[in-house]
Coordinates of C-alpha atoms in Angstrom, one line a residue:
Chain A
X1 CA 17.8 8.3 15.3
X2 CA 19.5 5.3 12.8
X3 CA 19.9 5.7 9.2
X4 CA 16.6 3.8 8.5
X5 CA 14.3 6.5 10.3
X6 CA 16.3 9.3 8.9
X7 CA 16.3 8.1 5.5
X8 CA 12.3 7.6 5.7
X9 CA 11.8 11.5 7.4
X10 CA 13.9 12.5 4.6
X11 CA 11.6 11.2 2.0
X12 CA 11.0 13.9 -0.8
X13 CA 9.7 13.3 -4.4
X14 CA 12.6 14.0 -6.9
X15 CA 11.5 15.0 -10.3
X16 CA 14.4 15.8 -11.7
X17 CA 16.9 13.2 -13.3
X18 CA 20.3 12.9 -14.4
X19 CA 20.4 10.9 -17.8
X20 CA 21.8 7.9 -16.0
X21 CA 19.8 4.6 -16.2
X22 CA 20.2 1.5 -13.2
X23 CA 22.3 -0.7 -13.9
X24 CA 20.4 -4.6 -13.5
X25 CA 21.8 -5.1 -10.3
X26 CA 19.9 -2.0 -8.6
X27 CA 16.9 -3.1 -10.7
X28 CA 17.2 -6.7 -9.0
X29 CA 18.2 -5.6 -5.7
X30 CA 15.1 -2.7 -5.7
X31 CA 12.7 -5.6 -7.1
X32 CA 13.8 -8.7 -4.4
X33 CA 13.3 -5.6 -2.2
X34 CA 9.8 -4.9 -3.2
X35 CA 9.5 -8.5 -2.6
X36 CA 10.5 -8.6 1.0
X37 CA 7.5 -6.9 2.4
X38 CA 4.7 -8.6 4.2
X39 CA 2.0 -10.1 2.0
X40 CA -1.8 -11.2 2.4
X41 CA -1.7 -14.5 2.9
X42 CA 1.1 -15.3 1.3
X43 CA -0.3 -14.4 -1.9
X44 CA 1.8 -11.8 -3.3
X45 CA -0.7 -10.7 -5.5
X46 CA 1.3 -8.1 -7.7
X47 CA 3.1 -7.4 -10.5
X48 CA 6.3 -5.0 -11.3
X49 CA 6.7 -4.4 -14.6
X50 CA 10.2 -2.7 -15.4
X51 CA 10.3 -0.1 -18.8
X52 CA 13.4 0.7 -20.4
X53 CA 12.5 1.3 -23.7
X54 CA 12.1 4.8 -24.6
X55 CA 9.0 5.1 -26.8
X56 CA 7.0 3.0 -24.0
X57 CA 8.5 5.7 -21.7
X58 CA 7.4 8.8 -23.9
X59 CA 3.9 7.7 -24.2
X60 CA 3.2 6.6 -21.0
X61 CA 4.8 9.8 -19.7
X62 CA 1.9 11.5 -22.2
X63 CA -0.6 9.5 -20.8
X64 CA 0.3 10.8 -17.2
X65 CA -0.2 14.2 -18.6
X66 CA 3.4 15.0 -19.8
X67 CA 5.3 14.7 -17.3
X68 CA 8.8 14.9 -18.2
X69 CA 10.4 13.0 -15.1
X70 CA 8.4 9.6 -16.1
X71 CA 10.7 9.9 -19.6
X72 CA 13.6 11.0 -18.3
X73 CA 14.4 9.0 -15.1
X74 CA 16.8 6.1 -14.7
X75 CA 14.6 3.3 -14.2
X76 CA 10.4 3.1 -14.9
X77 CA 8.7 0.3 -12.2
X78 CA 4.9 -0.1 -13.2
X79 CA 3.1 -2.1 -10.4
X80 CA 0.4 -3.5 -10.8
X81 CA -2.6 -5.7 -8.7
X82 CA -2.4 -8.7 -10.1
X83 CA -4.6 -11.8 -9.4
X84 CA -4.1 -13.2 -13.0
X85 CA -1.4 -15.2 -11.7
X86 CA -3.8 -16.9 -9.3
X87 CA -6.6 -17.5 -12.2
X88 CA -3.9 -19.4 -13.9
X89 CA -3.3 -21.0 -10.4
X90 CA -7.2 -22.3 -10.1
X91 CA -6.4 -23.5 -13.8
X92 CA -3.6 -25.6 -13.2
X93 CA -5.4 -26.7 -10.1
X94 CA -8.5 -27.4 -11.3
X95 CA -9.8 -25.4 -8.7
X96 CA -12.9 -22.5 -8.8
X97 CA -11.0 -19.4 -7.8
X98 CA -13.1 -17.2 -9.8
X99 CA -15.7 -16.2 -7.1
X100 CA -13.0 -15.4 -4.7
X101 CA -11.0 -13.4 -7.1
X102 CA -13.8 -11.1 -8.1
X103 CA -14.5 -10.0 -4.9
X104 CA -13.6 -6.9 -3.5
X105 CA -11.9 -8.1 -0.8
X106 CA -9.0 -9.4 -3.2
X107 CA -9.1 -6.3 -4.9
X108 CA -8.4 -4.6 -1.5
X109 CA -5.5 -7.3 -1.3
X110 CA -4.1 -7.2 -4.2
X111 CA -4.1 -3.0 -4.0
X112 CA -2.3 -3.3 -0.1
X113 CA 0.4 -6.3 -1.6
X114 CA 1.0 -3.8 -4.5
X115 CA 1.8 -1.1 -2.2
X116 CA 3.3 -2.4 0.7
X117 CA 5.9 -3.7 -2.1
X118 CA 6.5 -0.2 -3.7
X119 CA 7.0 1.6 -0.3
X120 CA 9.8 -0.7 -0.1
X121 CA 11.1 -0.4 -3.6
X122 CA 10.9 3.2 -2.5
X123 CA 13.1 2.9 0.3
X124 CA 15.6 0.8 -1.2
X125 CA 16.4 3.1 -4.0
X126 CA 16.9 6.1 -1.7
X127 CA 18.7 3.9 0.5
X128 CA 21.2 3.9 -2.5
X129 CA 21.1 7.6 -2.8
X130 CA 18.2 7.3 -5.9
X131 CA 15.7 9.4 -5.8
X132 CA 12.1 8.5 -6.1
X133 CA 8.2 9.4 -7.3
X134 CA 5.3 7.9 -7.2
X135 CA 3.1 8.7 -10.3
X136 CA -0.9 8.1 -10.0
X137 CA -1.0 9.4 -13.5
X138 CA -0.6 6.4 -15.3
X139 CA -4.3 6.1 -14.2
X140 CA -5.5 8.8 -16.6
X141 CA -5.7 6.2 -19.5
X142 CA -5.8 2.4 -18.2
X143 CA -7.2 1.4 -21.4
X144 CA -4.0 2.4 -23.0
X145 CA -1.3 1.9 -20.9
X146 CA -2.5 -1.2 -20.3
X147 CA -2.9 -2.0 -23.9
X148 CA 0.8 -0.8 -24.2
X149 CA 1.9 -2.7 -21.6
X150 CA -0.3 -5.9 -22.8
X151 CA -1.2 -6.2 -19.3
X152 CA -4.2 -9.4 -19.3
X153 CA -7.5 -9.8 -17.2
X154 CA -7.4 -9.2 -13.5
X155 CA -4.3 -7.2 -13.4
X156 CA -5.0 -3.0 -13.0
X157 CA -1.5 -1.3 -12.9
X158 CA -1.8 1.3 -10.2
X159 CA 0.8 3.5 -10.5
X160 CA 4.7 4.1 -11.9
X161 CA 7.3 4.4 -9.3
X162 CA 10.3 6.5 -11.1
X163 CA 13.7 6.3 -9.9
X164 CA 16.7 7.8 -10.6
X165 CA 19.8 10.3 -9.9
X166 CA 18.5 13.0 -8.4
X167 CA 19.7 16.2 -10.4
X168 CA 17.2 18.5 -8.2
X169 CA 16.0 18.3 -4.3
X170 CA 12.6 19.3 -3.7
X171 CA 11.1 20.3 -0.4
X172 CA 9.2 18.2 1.6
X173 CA 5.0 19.1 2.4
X174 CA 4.3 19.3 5.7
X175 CA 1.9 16.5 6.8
X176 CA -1.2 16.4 9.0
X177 CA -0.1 17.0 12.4
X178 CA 0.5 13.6 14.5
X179 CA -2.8 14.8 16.9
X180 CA -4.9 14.3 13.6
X181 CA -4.2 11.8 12.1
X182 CA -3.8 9.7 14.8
X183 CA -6.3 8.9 17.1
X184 CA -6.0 7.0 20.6
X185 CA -8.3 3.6 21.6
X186 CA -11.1 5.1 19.3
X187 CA -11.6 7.6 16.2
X188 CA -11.9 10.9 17.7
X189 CA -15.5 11.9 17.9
X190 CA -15.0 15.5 18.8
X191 CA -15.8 17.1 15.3
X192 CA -15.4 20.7 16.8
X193 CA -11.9 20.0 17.7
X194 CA -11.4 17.9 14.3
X195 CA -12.5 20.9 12.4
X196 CA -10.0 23.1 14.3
X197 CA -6.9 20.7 14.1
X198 CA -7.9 21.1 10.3
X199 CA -7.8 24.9 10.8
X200 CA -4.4 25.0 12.3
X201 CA -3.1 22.3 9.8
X202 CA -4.6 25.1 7.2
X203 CA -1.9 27.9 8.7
X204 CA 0.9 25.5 8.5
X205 CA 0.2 24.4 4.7
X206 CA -0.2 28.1 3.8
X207 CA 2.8 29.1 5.8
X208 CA 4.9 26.6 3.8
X209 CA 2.9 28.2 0.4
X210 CA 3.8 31.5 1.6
X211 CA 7.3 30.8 2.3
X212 CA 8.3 28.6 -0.7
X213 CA 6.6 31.2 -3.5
X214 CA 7.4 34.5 -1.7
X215 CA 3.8 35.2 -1.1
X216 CA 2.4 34.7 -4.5
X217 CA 0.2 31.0 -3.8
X218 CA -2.2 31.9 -1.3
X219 CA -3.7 28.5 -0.6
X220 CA -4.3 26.2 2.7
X221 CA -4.9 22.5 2.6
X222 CA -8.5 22.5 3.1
X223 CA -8.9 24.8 -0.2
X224 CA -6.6 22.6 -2.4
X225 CA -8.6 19.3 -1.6
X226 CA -11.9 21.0 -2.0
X227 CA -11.4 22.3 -5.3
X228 CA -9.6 19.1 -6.4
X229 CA -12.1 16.9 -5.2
X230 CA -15.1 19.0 -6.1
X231 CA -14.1 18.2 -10.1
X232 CA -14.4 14.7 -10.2
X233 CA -11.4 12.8 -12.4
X234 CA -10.8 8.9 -13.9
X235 CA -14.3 8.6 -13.2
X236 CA -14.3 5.4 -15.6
X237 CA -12.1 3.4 -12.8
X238 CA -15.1 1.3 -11.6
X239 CA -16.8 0.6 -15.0
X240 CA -12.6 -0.6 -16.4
X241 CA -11.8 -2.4 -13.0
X242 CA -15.5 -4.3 -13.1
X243 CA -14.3 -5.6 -16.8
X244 CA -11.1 -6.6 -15.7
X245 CA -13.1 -9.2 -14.1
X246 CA -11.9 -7.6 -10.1
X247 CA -14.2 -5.9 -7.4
X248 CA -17.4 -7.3 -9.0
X249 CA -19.1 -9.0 -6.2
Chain B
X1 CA 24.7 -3.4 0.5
X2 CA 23.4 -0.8 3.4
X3 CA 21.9 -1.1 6.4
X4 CA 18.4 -0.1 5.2
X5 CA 18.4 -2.7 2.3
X6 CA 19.4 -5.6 5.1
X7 CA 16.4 -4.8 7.2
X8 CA 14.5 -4.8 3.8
X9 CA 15.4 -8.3 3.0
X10 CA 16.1 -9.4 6.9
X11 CA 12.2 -8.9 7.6
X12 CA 10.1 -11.4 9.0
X13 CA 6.8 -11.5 10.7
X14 CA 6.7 -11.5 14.0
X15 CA 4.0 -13.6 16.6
X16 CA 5.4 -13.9 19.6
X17 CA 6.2 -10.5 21.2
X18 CA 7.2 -9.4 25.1
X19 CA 5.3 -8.7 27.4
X20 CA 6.6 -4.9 27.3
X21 CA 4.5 -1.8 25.7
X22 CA 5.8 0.6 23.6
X23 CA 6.9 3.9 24.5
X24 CA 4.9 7.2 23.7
X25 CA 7.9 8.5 21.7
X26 CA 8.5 5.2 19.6
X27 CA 4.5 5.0 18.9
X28 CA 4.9 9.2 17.6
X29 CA 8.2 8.8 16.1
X30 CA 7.1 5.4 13.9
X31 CA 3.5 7.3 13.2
X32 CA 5.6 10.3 12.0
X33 CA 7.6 7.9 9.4
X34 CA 4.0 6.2 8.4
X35 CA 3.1 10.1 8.0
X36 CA 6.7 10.9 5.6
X37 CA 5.5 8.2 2.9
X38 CA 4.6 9.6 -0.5
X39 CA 0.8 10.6 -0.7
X40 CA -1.5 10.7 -3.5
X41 CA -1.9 14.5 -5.0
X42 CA -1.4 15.7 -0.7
X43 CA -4.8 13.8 0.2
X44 CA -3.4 11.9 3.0
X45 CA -6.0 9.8 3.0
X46 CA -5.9 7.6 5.7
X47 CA -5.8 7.8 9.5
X48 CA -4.0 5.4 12.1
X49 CA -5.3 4.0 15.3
X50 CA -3.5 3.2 18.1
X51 CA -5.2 0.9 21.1
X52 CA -3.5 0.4 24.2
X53 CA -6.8 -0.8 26.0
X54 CA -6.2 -4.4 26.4
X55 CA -10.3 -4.8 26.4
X56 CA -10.1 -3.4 23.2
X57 CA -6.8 -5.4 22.2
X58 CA -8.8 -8.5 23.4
X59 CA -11.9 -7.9 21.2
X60 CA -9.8 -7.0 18.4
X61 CA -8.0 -10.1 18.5
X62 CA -11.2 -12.1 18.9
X63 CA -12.3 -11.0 15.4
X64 CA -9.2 -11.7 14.1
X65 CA -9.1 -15.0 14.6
X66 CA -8.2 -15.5 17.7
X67 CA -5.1 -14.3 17.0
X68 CA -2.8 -14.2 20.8
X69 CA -0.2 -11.8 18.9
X70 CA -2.8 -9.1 18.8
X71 CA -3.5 -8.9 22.4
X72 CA -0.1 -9.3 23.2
X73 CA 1.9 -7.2 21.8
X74 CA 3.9 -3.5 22.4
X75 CA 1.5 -1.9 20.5
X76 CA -1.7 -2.1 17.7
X77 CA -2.2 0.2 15.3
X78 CA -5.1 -0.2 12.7
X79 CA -4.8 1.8 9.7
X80 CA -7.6 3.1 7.7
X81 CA -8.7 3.8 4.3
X82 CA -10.2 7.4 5.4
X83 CA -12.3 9.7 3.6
X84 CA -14.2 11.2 6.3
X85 CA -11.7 14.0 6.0
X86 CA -12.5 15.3 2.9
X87 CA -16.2 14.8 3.7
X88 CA -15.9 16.8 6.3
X89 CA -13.1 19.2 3.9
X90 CA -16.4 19.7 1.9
X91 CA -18.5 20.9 4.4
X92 CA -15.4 23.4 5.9
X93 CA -15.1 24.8 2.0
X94 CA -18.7 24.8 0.5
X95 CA -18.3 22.5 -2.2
X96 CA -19.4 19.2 -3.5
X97 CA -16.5 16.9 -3.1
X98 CA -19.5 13.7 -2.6
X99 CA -19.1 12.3 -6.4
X100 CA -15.1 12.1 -6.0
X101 CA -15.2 10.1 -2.7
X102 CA -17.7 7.8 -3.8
X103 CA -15.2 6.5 -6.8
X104 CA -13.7 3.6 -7.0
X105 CA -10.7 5.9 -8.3
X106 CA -10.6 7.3 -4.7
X107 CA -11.4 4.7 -2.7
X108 CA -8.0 3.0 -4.5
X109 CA -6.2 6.2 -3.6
X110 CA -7.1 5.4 0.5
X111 CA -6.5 2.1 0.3
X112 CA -2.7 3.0 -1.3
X113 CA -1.9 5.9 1.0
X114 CA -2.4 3.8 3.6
X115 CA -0.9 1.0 2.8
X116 CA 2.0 3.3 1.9
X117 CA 1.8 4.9 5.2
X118 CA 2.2 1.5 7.1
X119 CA 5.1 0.0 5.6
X120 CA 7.1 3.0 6.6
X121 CA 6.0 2.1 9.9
X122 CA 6.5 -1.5 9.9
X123 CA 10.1 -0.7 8.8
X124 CA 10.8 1.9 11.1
X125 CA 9.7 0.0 13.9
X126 CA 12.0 -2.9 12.2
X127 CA 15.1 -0.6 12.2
X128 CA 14.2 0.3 16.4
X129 CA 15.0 -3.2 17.1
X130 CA 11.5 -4.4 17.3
X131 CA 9.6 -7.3 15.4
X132 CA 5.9 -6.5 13.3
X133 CA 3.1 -8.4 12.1
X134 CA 0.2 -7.3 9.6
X135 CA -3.1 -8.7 11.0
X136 CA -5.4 -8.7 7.5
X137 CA -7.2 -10.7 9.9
X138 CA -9.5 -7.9 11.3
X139 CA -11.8 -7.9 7.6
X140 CA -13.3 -10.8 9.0
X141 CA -15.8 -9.0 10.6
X142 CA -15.5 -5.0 9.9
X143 CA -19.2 -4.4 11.4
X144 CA -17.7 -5.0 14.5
X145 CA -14.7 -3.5 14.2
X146 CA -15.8 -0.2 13.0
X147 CA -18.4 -0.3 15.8
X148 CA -15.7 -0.8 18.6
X149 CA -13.3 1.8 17.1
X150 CA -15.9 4.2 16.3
X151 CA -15.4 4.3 13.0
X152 CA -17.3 7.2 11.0
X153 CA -18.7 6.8 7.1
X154 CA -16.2 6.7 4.4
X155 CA -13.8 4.9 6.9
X156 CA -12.3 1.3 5.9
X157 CA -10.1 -0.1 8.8
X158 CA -8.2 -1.8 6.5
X159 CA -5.3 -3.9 8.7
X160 CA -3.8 -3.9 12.0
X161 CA -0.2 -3.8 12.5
X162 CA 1.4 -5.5 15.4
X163 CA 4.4 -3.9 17.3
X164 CA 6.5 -5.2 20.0
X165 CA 9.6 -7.0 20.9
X166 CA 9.7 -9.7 19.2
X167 CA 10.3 -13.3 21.5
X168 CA 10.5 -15.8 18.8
X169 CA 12.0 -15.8 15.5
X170 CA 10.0 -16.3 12.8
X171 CA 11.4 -17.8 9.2
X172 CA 11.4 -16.3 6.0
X173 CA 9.1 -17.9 3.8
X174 CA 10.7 -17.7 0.3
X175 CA 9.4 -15.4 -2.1
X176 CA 8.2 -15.4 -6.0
X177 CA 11.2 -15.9 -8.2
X178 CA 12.4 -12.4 -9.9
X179 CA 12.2 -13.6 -13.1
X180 CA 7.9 -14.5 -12.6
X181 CA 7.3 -11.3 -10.7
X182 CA 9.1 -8.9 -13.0
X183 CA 8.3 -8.5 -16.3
X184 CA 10.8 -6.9 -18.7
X185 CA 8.7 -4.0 -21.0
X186 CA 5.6 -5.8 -21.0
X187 CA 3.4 -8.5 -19.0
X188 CA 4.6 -11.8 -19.9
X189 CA 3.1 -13.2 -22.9
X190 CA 4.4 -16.7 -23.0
X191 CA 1.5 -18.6 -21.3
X192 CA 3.8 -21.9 -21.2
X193 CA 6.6 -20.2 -19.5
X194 CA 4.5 -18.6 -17.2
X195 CA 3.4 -22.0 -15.6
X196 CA 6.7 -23.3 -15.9
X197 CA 7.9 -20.3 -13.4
X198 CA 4.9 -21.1 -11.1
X199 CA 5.6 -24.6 -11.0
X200 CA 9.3 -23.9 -10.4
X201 CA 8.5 -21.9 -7.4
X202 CA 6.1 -24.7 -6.2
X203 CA 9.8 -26.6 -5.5
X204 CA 11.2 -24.0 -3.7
X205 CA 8.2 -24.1 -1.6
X206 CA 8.0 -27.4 -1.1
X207 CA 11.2 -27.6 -0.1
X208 CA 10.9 -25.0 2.4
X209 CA 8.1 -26.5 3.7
X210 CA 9.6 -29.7 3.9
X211 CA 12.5 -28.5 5.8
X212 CA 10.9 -26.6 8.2
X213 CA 8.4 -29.6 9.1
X214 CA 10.6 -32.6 9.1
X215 CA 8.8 -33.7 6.1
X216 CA 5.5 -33.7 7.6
X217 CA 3.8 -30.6 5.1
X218 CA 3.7 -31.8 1.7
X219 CA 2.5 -28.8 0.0
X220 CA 3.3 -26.2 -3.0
X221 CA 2.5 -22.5 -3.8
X222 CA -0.4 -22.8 -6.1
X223 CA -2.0 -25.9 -4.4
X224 CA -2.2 -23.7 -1.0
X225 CA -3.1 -20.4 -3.2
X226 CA -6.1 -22.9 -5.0
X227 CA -7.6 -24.4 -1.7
X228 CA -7.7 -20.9 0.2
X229 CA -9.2 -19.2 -2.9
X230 CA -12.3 -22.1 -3.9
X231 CA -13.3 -21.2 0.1
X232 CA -14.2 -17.4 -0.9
X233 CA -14.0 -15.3 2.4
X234 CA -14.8 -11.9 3.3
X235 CA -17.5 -12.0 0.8
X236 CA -20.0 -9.1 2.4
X237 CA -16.8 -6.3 2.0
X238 CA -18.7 -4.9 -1.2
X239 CA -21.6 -4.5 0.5
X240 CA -19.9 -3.3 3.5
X241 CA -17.5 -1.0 1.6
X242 CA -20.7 0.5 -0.3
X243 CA -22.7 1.0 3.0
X244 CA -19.5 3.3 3.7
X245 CA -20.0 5.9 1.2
X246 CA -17.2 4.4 -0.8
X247 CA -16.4 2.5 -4.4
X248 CA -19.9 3.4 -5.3
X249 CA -19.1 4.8 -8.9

């Protein structure tokens, strides 16, 4: 197993961070990262937006529902979809883009760019022994954070990727066994023995519960997604997207 | 700078593979890295596809475009935006989890697990030696797709990723500058600048093109970005998308 594969198996989120910010070099080296992955088309429909200054830091961690570890972290990335570049583009060109870049299918691209980018960003900071989370919170409030951020039409950012000195591990959630999630030639029509790889990935999930809380959180998988989906959130993500100006026809 | 960051910034796609499949424990063992990627609040929403039937390869790369690499190849795997889980969750738990899945909230969530997923794969099959190409190229016709794969409601195949070893180098076509993709505390306000970067990158391209054809391709970034987008493409996904249960409010 090389470094590469070990480093990715070893993946955890780290929410807790020593008080030491990147220095530019790491920032430059995690963004031209970013950059190296594959893109639709060439397009490279995103955008990283890098936040150092503290009071942007507080109040977008407030908008992600306090969480301390967006504040406190050495370095904040924001990425964003971002096909405001290429409406500028069909400007200088004098070319009608605009059909194009409402559809959905550029939304979809400008989403997959954005993370295919991040996963690397990812990488390269643990790579340097930084650790790493993702934080979907930032979507909580797009109207602010994107007023904060004086982000302009057709750009949505998606999600803050924090990075910094690790001052705590965390453990590692077990995943949906390979037999699940992966299915051979054809997705696996058997919904008796989907239900039941669900079942046993329920024992492993509540064995990990079990294990890491002493006993006290009874829970499986199953449960957790049930109840989490079953109360809806950021329910205003189509209506804000749609007047944006992206996934409109 | 380590080895992970060098096959970060060393990647390239790849078109022209071997005639030489994969093995069982290189397909698991780059799944299982796809799998270690960071996943939106544990949904996991995505699933991965692997097709060894060279039928099916055939097809597949048919609808692509008639795209060689996708038939011949180690290996295909199509990842999906998927749902159908956690329609199915619902069912196992008794609770109405149908208003969250329909969201364009969620459906962004699939579409970024799973484009999370897949660059962990891409680079773990990277670091094992062997060469990968994203194949967007499958969107051009998902009715079909979906119908040869099998693909249940709530279920976006989204790309196909192309394994194998590679038998031609690719080049590296260069990137956005730093300074136009990363903004500094906010999005770039300077509208000037802004097209000043764009148009400076349109030299690097050129150049690069130029180079690599002898002269022959005259082109730039945002005259290539302004003819592909006045030809919109892909123009049914919302309707397709919607059909699926998904980004419907």
């Amino acid at each position: 197993m090389n470094d590469i594969i070990k480093t990715i198996l070893n993946h955890r989120s780290v929410r807790h961070f020593e008080d030491r910010p990147l220095t530019d070099e790491q920032i430059r080296l995690i963004v031209e990262c970013a950059q190296a992955a594959s893109t639709s088309s060439y397009m490279q429909a995103y955008s990283i937006i890098g936040v150092k200054n503290i009071q942007t830091k507080k109040k977008l961690a407030e908008q992600a529902g306090n969480q301390a570890y967006v504040e406190k972290s050495g370095h904040l990335f924001i990425f964003c979809a971002d096909l405001h570049r290429h409406e500028v583009i069909g400007e200088m060109e004098g070319k009608n883009v605009e059909d194009s870049l409402r559809s959905t299918e550029k939304f979809m691209v400008a989403l997959i760019d954005a993370a295919l980018a991040a996963q690397n960003a990812a990488l390269a900071a643990e790579s340097m022994g930084l650790g790493i989370c993702y934080i979907g919170g930032i979507r909580n409030n797009l109207e602010e954070v994107s007023k904060l951020l004086k982000i302009p039409n057709k750009v949505i950012p998606l999600f803050a990727l924090t990075v910094g000195y690790p001052a705590k591990e965390t453990a590692k959630k077990p995943r949906i066994p390979f037999e699940h999630i992966y299915h051979e030639e054809e997705y696996k029509q058997d919904q008796e023995a989907y239900v039941r790889e669900l079942e046993q990935y329920n024992e492993i999930v509540s064995n990990y519960y079990d294990q890491r809380t002493n006993g006290i959180r009874k829970d499986t998988w199953t449960g957790q997604m049930a109840r989490m989906l079953s109360n809806p959130t950021r329910m205003y993500m189509k209506q804000f997207v749609e007047k944006k100006g992206l996934n409109l026809n």
